[in-house]
Amino acid sequence: MSTERTQRRIASHPVLACPEPEYVRFGFDGEELMGRRGEMVSSALFANGIRVFGHHRADGGAQGIFCANGQCSQCNLLIDGVLQKGCVTALAEGMDVRSVEGLTALAEKPGPDVPAPSTVETDVLVIGAGPAGLAAALELGRAGARTILVDDKERPGGKLVLQTHKFFGSEEDCYAGTRGIEIASILAGQLASQPSVEVWTSSTVLAVFSDGLVGVRRPGGYVLVRPRHLLTASGAREKSLVFPGNTLPGVYGAGAFQTLVNRDLIRSSDRIFIVGGGNVGLIAAYHALQAGMKVAGLVEAMPSCGGYKVHADKIRRLGVPIHTGHTILAAHGTEALEAVTIAGVDGSFRPVPGTERTFRADTLLVAVGLDPVNEFHRKAVEFGIPASMAGDAEEIAEASAAMFSGRIRGMEIACSLGLCLEEPPADWIEKGAVLKSPGGAVHPYSVPAGREGVFPVLHCMQEIPCNPCMTSCPKNLIGTSGHPILGIPEYSEGCIGCEKCVSVCPGLAITLVDFRKDPARPTVSIPFELDSTGLKAGMGLELTDREGGSLGKGVLLATREVPGGRRTVLLRIAVAAEIASRVAGVRVQTDADTAPEPEAWEAPLADDAIVCRCERVTAGEIRSHLRGGVRDLNELKALTRAGFGACGGKTCRMLLARIAREEGIPPSEIELLTERPLFAETPLGFFSGRCPE
Amino acid sequence: MSNTYDVVVIGAGSAGTPAAMYLASAGLRVLCLDRNASAGQGSNKCAIGGIRATHSEPSKVRLCLDSISTFSRWREEEGDDIGWLRGGYTYVAYEQKTADLLKRMLPVQRAAGLDIDWAGPETIAAIVPGIAREGLLGGTWSPGDGSASPMESVYAFCRKARRAGAEFRFGEAVTGMEVSGGRVEAVVTGSGRYPCGWVVNCSGSQAREVAGMAGAEVRVDPDCHEAGVTEAVERFFTPMVVDIRRIPGSANYYFYQHTTGQVVFCITPDPPITGICTRETSEFLPLVAPRMVGLLPRLANLKVRRTWRGTYPQTPDGSPLIGRVGPGNHVAALGMCGQGFMLGPGTGALVSRLITGALRPGDSEVLTALDPARRFGGEEALK
């Protein structure tokens, strides 16, 4: 028994601090391993290169992490003899961790020692301490409303704590230009000075009940909260996709990936592939590159990415191929992911035979959109409990918009409780809508022709809710003739070359071109957020234009960390005069990193794809029942067990409806699944308040 | 061909689907109507799946023995896996009065054909490993009882009924019955009018309302019960365990481990919560968990997966209403008191025999005991 496995951890990161882990010993299936004290057991296993956590009782399929968020139970492990989710169980010295092979025996030792269930009353219960919940709780605190803010994680912030990139939006409204991880700390810090707000971390809402109480599982026991108002700010969950191999360990959501990499600093992958060109997928590609991983490619079924163009361009420049008009055909592997096969799609999004290509990858991120987590709100409405929603639970949008909607909801709720300090300003509603805007029109792109002086080049041509460049320029030289937040930025003469706009732009879409020293070999300043430790003056760097097209080489003159630039490094590169204004980035990936296999691998049958992960129900079974006339998803559930599992249909609920649509069944004919508590499986001992001897 | 059905069955649930199956199998033209989108979506899906012939009323014992013979042979004879498990039932006693009550019923139960005996604490502890021993006086043990999946069973009955020619129409709530000359001429829904020779009323918790459409009064008043299901684990006990001690807040509660490895459980609130309400309450888990964990401490570790609330269509004496009521061709299979699943096949077969005029020896006694118009004197001791 050895502890010689190499630790797959991120030792240095351009944005995140990487402290030396404090190691403890633990056992996995009898092998002694090392892990970081207090990290999640699933992360400790990943750090040891272990990503198969067991095999499913139904078909022996390999199991591993999927949501990494405490929701799905796919990462169940036997931890000290008790079946627990690896992704929400903190590692302790000497833990005995075992893989789950089929059904496990129920532990005989005494259950958790908890006090009897108790009941508390409060003005407002806010579910979710992400950007929306934190912002709402701050407003409620300012108004003096007794508020309980509940979150199932160890620290507040929600998905903000995974966001290493700088935020869009506007600086005055939502911390644009600041990284998500920093915003989480800022908001949590502000909340600490609100005496009427209690923050319950590591606490999971289990159900909203018809008698007006909300069941919360806390480390100290089961608490029933009776709120005068329920605010659901529980964010979103990732949509899934049905394709063969979709449950192989190594196939998971972008959120899980960011949790492993950005929160837990695990080098979870060597080479990833991504499905989905929305902001989530594009940003995940960027996070992978920041963590030193290769990104073999990204597929997007639509003709262009749905995410912001600046995000797509940013990863294209770094050398990530974006295959638009393509879909995922299959994930290959026996025990874990080995490769993915993609194909071009026709006008009806059907794969085109002969266009298949296979790429080696150990990780496939499924980032095909988000669904609101709004079941608590719907229950509250059904039961007549005053309730509202904020953030992604209400409408999927950027975190900047979530913060803003949280503030508005917080004020509104305070007013409804008679604790009104102020009504939300009238223009906030409109501003909130602006911050929620998806990417808008893409304007024609032209680069400045000038070859003298110093000036910024704004490679930002899409209307998106973002304006830090305008507010950061000390000379007020960047403005817009369009909407103050959405409008395309325009530069007017007078640049002093301070590089502020370059370092602040969340899209990394501004360069500074300086002809003043050497008009023949001008200097271009490029923002860079990857590991820059290996970059030395005099090195040749591969230059790209805005969309990643090659522009030959330039010579690195210097790297500069901008004071207050929030860990963005500026690369000053000497380039040929004729391309200076077109240079927008440097490529870091090589062609070999993204090359397909010489021949495409044969994809398994589409009917083998798993729809219900918990019960291993295939698409073929679902389709056969739908074709046999089943229209009530409750009947489909009972016939196939799809939705009977531990997660409560969180993933397959949407997939069932989607397959029905694909089968040409009108939604009006479909009877949806009945929703029932609990939101997360919880030991009976928690409700007993009476422990076995 | 006449557009008249021999029988219209109202309700495709625990009672209605087996009734439709037996009637169609007897060669009758059967239509089964249900207001929900598919079979078993009323109270059937809320049943936890226990099947026992352990009752105090002999007619119920007989009906359920008949049901058990259907459930237990189903896989062998029909091929569908309905999750049948002959795990037995044990009513455990920690108080002398419970033990006395249970023992008093044994002769009646045995006379009705039930295989049941009294077991001492050692035997009970062997049947339910880990059960709390302090104060355990023993319990009844009826090894022939068991459990199955309510929904898989209903689907299996439905499939067989269809094979035998029965029609099912879903999403059709009965809105009226045309009665003339002491007979129901037709059953009416929002979508159609269905002339019929007989009506079998299996409307569950809607019994009063639907029977009222035929001009019949049935004494069925639903109350609400919550139930839950856990994660799946390796088998650690086999029987349904029933504890009938009444404590503040609750009367009996019971649980068993299904063939999937999941434990399914239910409790009877005391006083009862009358009415029809299927909304989940915060009271259920804190009410049931201490009792279950107190009885079988190991359950503290078992994770609750889902809870739900259903209704028990109760009658004054805890026994169902089976037989003609109101118009001469209106047959009730109502008031199952939360035991519709276990009573269903036996009841369906009996109703079919009643309608086809093929009553067997002993059927008349059962029909007399369960006559919807009977005087409600006693009370089923094992409700």
Short mmCIF file of N, CA, C and O in Angstrom, two decimals, chain A residues 202-261:
data_model
loop_
_atom_site.label_atom_id
_atom_site.label_comp_id
_atom_site.label_asym_id
_atom_site.label_seq_id
_atom_site.Cartn_x
_atom_site.Cartn_y
_atom_site.Cartn_z
N SER A 202 -23.84 25.48 4.56
CA SER A 202 -23.93 24.01 4.66
C SER A 202 -25.33 23.57 5.04
O SER A 202 -25.52 22.62 5.78
N SER A 203 -26.32 24.30 4.58
CA SER A 203 -27.72 24.03 4.92
C SER A 203 -28.52 23.86 3.62
O SER A 203 -28.48 24.71 2.75
N THR A 204 -29.24 22.74 3.56
CA THR A 204 -29.95 22.41 2.33
C THR A 204 -31.45 22.50 2.55
O THR A 204 -31.98 21.90 3.48
N VAL A 205 -32.12 23.25 1.69
CA VAL A 205 -33.58 23.29 1.74
C VAL A 205 -34.10 21.97 1.16
O VAL A 205 -33.73 21.59 0.05
N LEU A 206 -34.92 21.29 1.93
CA LEU A 206 -35.42 19.97 1.50
C LEU A 206 -36.80 20.06 0.87
O LEU A 206 -37.13 19.26 0.02
N ALA A 207 -37.60 21.00 1.34
CA ALA A 207 -38.97 21.06 0.82
C ALA A 207 -39.66 22.32 1.29
O ALA A 207 -39.35 22.85 2.37
N VAL A 208 -40.60 22.78 0.47
CA VAL A 208 -41.56 23.81 0.89
C VAL A 208 -42.87 23.06 1.10
O VAL A 208 -43.34 22.36 0.20
N PHE A 209 -43.42 23.17 2.30
CA PHE A 209 -44.60 22.38 2.65
C PHE A 209 -45.88 23.20 2.58
O PHE A 209 -45.85 24.43 2.71
N SER A 210 -46.99 22.47 2.44
CA SER A 210 -48.28 23.14 2.25
C SER A 210 -48.72 23.90 3.49
O SER A 210 -49.58 24.78 3.41
N ASP A 211 -48.12 23.59 4.64
CA ASP A 211 -48.51 24.31 5.86
C ASP A 211 -47.66 25.56 6.09
O ASP A 211 -47.62 26.11 7.19
N GLY A 212 -46.94 25.99 5.04
CA GLY A 212 -46.23 27.26 5.13
C GLY A 212 -44.84 27.16 5.70
O GLY A 212 -44.16 28.17 5.87
N LEU A 213 -44.40 25.96 6.00
CA LEU A 213 -43.07 25.79 6.57
C LEU A 213 -42.10 25.29 5.50
O LEU A 213 -42.50 24.60 4.56
N VAL A 214 -40.85 25.65 5.70
CA VAL A 214 -39.80 25.24 4.76
C VAL A 214 -38.81 24.40 5.54
O VAL A 214 -38.27 24.86 6.56
N GLY A 215 -38.59 23.18 5.10
CA GLY A 215 -37.69 22.27 5.81
C GLY A 215 -36.25 22.49 5.38
O GLY A 215 -35.94 22.46 4.20
N VAL A 216 -35.39 22.72 6.36
CA VAL A 216 -33.98 22.97 6.07
C VAL A 216 -33.13 21.99 6.86
O VAL A 216 -33.26 21.88 8.08
N ARG A 217 -32.26 21.29 6.17
CA ARG A 217 -31.32 20.39 6.84
C ARG A 217 -30.05 21.17 7.16
O ARG A 217 -29.37 21.65 6.26
N ARG A 218 -29.80 21.34 8.44
CA ARG A 218 -28.61 22.08 8.87
C ARG A 218 -27.64 21.11 9.53
O ARG A 218 -28.05 20.05 9.99
N PRO A 219 -26.37 21.48 9.61
CA PRO A 219 -25.44 20.58 10.29
C PRO A 219 -25.91 20.28 11.72
O PRO A 219 -25.69 19.20 12.23
N GLY A 220 -26.59 21.24 12.33
CA GLY A 220 -27.06 21.05 13.70
C GLY A 220 -28.44 20.44 13.80
O GLY A 220 -29.00 20.39 14.90
N GLY A 221 -29.00 19.97 12.72
CA GLY A 221 -30.30 19.31 12.81
C GLY A 221 -31.30 19.87 11.81
O GLY A 221 -30.98 20.72 10.98
N TYR A 222 -32.52 19.37 11.94
CA TYR A 222 -33.59 19.72 11.00
C TYR A 222 -34.36 20.91 11.55
O TYR A 222 -34.82 20.89 12.68
N VAL A 223 -34.47 21.93 10.74
CA VAL A 223 -35.16 23.14 11.17
C VAL A 223 -36.30 23.44 10.19
O VAL A 223 -36.11 23.40 8.97
N LEU A 224 -37.45 23.73 10.76
CA LEU A 224 -38.57 24.15 9.93
C LEU A 224 -38.70 25.66 10.06
O LEU A 224 -38.83 26.19 11.17
N VAL A 225 -38.60 26.36 8.95
CA VAL A 225 -38.64 27.82 8.95
C VAL A 225 -40.01 28.27 8.45
O VAL A 225 -40.49 27.79 7.42
N ARG A 226 -40.61 29.18 9.19
CA ARG A 226 -41.87 29.78 8.73
C ARG A 226 -41.59 31.21 8.30
O ARG A 226 -41.48 32.10 9.14
N PRO A 227 -41.41 31.45 7.00
CA PRO A 227 -41.11 32.81 6.55
C PRO A 227 -42.40 33.56 6.19
O PRO A 227 -43.39 32.96 5.77
N ARG A 228 -42.34 34.88 6.36
CA ARG A 228 -43.47 35.69 5.84
C ARG A 228 -43.35 35.80 4.32
O ARG A 228 -44.33 36.03 3.64
N HIS A 229 -42.12 35.67 3.83
CA HIS A 229 -41.91 35.74 2.39
C HIS A 229 -40.77 34.79 2.03
O HIS A 229 -39.77 34.72 2.74
N LEU A 230 -40.94 34.08 0.93
CA LEU A 230 -39.89 33.17 0.47
C LEU A 230 -39.30 33.72 -0.83
O LEU A 230 -40.01 33.91 -1.82
N LEU A 231 -37.99 33.95 -0.80
CA LEU A 231 -37.31 34.39 -2.04
C LEU A 231 -36.44 33.24 -2.54
O LEU A 231 -35.53 32.80 -1.85
N THR A 232 -36.76 32.76 -3.71
CA THR A 232 -35.99 31.67 -4.31
C THR A 232 -34.92 32.27 -5.21
O THR A 232 -35.23 32.91 -6.21
N ALA A 233 -33.68 32.06 -4.80
CA ALA A 233 -32.55 32.56 -5.58
C ALA A 233 -31.56 31.39 -5.73
O ALA A 233 -30.38 31.53 -5.49
N SER A 234 -32.15 30.26 -6.09
CA SER A 234 -31.37 29.01 -6.08
C SER A 234 -30.68 28.74 -7.41
O SER A 234 -30.18 27.65 -7.62
N GLY A 235 -30.65 29.73 -8.28
CA GLY A 235 -29.83 29.62 -9.47
C GLY A 235 -30.39 28.68 -10.52
O GLY A 235 -31.60 28.58 -10.72
N ALA A 236 -29.47 27.96 -11.16
CA ALA A 236 -29.85 27.14 -12.31
C ALA A 236 -29.13 25.81 -12.23
O ALA A 236 -28.18 25.65 -11.48
N ARG A 237 -29.64 24.86 -12.98
CA ARG A 237 -28.90 23.61 -13.15
C ARG A 237 -28.63 23.42 -14.63
O ARG A 237 -29.35 23.92 -15.47
N GLU A 238 -27.56 22.68 -14.90
CA GLU A 238 -27.17 22.52 -16.30
C GLU A 238 -28.07 21.53 -17.00
O GLU A 238 -28.44 20.50 -16.44
N LYS A 239 -28.40 21.85 -18.22
CA LYS A 239 -29.15 20.90 -19.03
C LYS A 239 -28.22 19.76 -19.42
O LYS A 239 -27.01 19.94 -19.49
N SER A 240 -28.83 18.65 -19.70
CA SER A 240 -28.02 17.51 -20.12
C SER A 240 -28.35 17.19 -21.58
O SER A 240 -29.18 17.85 -22.20
N LEU A 241 -27.69 16.18 -22.08
CA LEU A 241 -27.84 15.84 -23.49
C LEU A 241 -27.84 14.32 -23.60
O LEU A 241 -27.17 13.64 -22.84
N VAL A 242 -28.60 13.83 -24.57
CA VAL A 242 -28.70 12.38 -24.75
C VAL A 242 -27.82 11.95 -25.91
O VAL A 242 -28.10 12.28 -27.06
N PHE A 243 -26.73 11.28 -25.62
CA PHE A 243 -25.88 10.71 -26.68
C PHE A 243 -25.19 9.48 -26.09
O PHE A 243 -25.01 9.40 -24.87
N PRO A 244 -24.82 8.51 -26.93
CA PRO A 244 -24.20 7.30 -26.38
C PRO A 244 -22.91 7.64 -25.64
O PRO A 244 -22.11 8.44 -26.12
N GLY A 245 -22.75 7.04 -24.49
CA GLY A 245 -21.56 7.30 -23.69
C GLY A 245 -21.72 8.48 -22.76
O GLY A 245 -20.76 8.89 -22.09
N ASN A 246 -22.94 9.05 -22.69
CA ASN A 246 -23.10 10.30 -21.94
C ASN A 246 -22.95 10.14 -20.43
O ASN A 246 -22.87 11.15 -19.73
N THR A 247 -22.91 8.91 -19.94
CA THR A 247 -22.72 8.76 -18.48
C THR A 247 -21.31 8.28 -18.12
O THR A 247 -21.05 8.02 -16.96
N LEU A 248 -20.43 8.16 -19.09
CA LEU A 248 -19.06 7.72 -18.76
C LEU A 248 -18.41 8.69 -17.79
O LEU A 248 -18.54 9.91 -17.94
N PRO A 249 -17.69 8.18 -16.80
CA PRO A 249 -16.89 9.09 -15.98
C PRO A 249 -15.97 9.93 -16.88
O PRO A 249 -15.33 9.40 -17.79
N GLY A 250 -15.99 11.21 -16.64
CA GLY A 250 -15.25 12.13 -17.51
C GLY A 250 -16.19 12.98 -18.34
O GLY A 250 -15.79 13.99 -18.90
N VAL A 251 -17.46 12.58 -18.39
CA VAL A 251 -18.47 13.41 -19.07
C VAL A 251 -19.28 14.10 -17.98
O VAL A 251 -19.93 13.44 -17.18
N TYR A 252 -19.19 15.39 -17.91
CA TYR A 252 -19.96 16.11 -16.91
C TYR A 252 -20.16 17.56 -17.33
O TYR A 252 -19.75 17.97 -18.42
N GLY A 253 -20.80 18.31 -16.47
CA GLY A 253 -21.16 19.68 -16.82
C GLY A 253 -20.01 20.65 -16.59
O GLY A 253 -19.04 20.36 -15.88
N ALA A 254 -20.14 21.81 -17.20
CA ALA A 254 -19.12 22.84 -17.05
C ALA A 254 -19.03 23.30 -15.59
O ALA A 254 -17.97 23.64 -15.09
N GLY A 255 -20.17 23.27 -14.90
CA GLY A 255 -20.18 23.69 -13.49
C GLY A 255 -19.35 22.75 -12.64
O GLY A 255 -18.58 23.18 -11.77
N ALA A 256 -19.49 21.45 -12.90
CA ALA A 256 -18.69 20.47 -12.15
C ALA A 256 -17.21 20.69 -12.42
O ALA A 256 -16.38 20.64 -11.51
N PHE A 257 -16.90 20.96 -13.67
CA PHE A 257 -15.51 21.18 -14.06
C PHE A 257 -14.94 22.39 -13.31
O PHE A 257 -13.85 22.35 -12.74
N GLN A 258 -15.71 23.47 -13.30
CA GLN A 258 -15.23 24.68 -12.63
C GLN A 258 -15.08 24.46 -11.13
O GLN A 258 -14.20 25.03 -10.50
N THR A 259 -15.94 23.61 -10.58
CA THR A 259 -15.82 23.30 -9.16
C THR A 259 -14.51 22.57 -8.88
O THR A 259 -13.77 22.91 -7.96
N LEU A 260 -14.23 21.56 -9.70
CA LEU A 260 -13.00 20.79 -9.50
C LEU A 260 -11.77 21.67 -9.70
O LEU A 260 -10.82 21.60 -8.93
N VAL A 261 -11.82 22.49 -10.74
CA VAL A 261 -10.62 23.21 -11.15
C VAL A 261 -10.47 24.52 -10.38
O VAL A 261 -9.43 24.78 -9.77
#
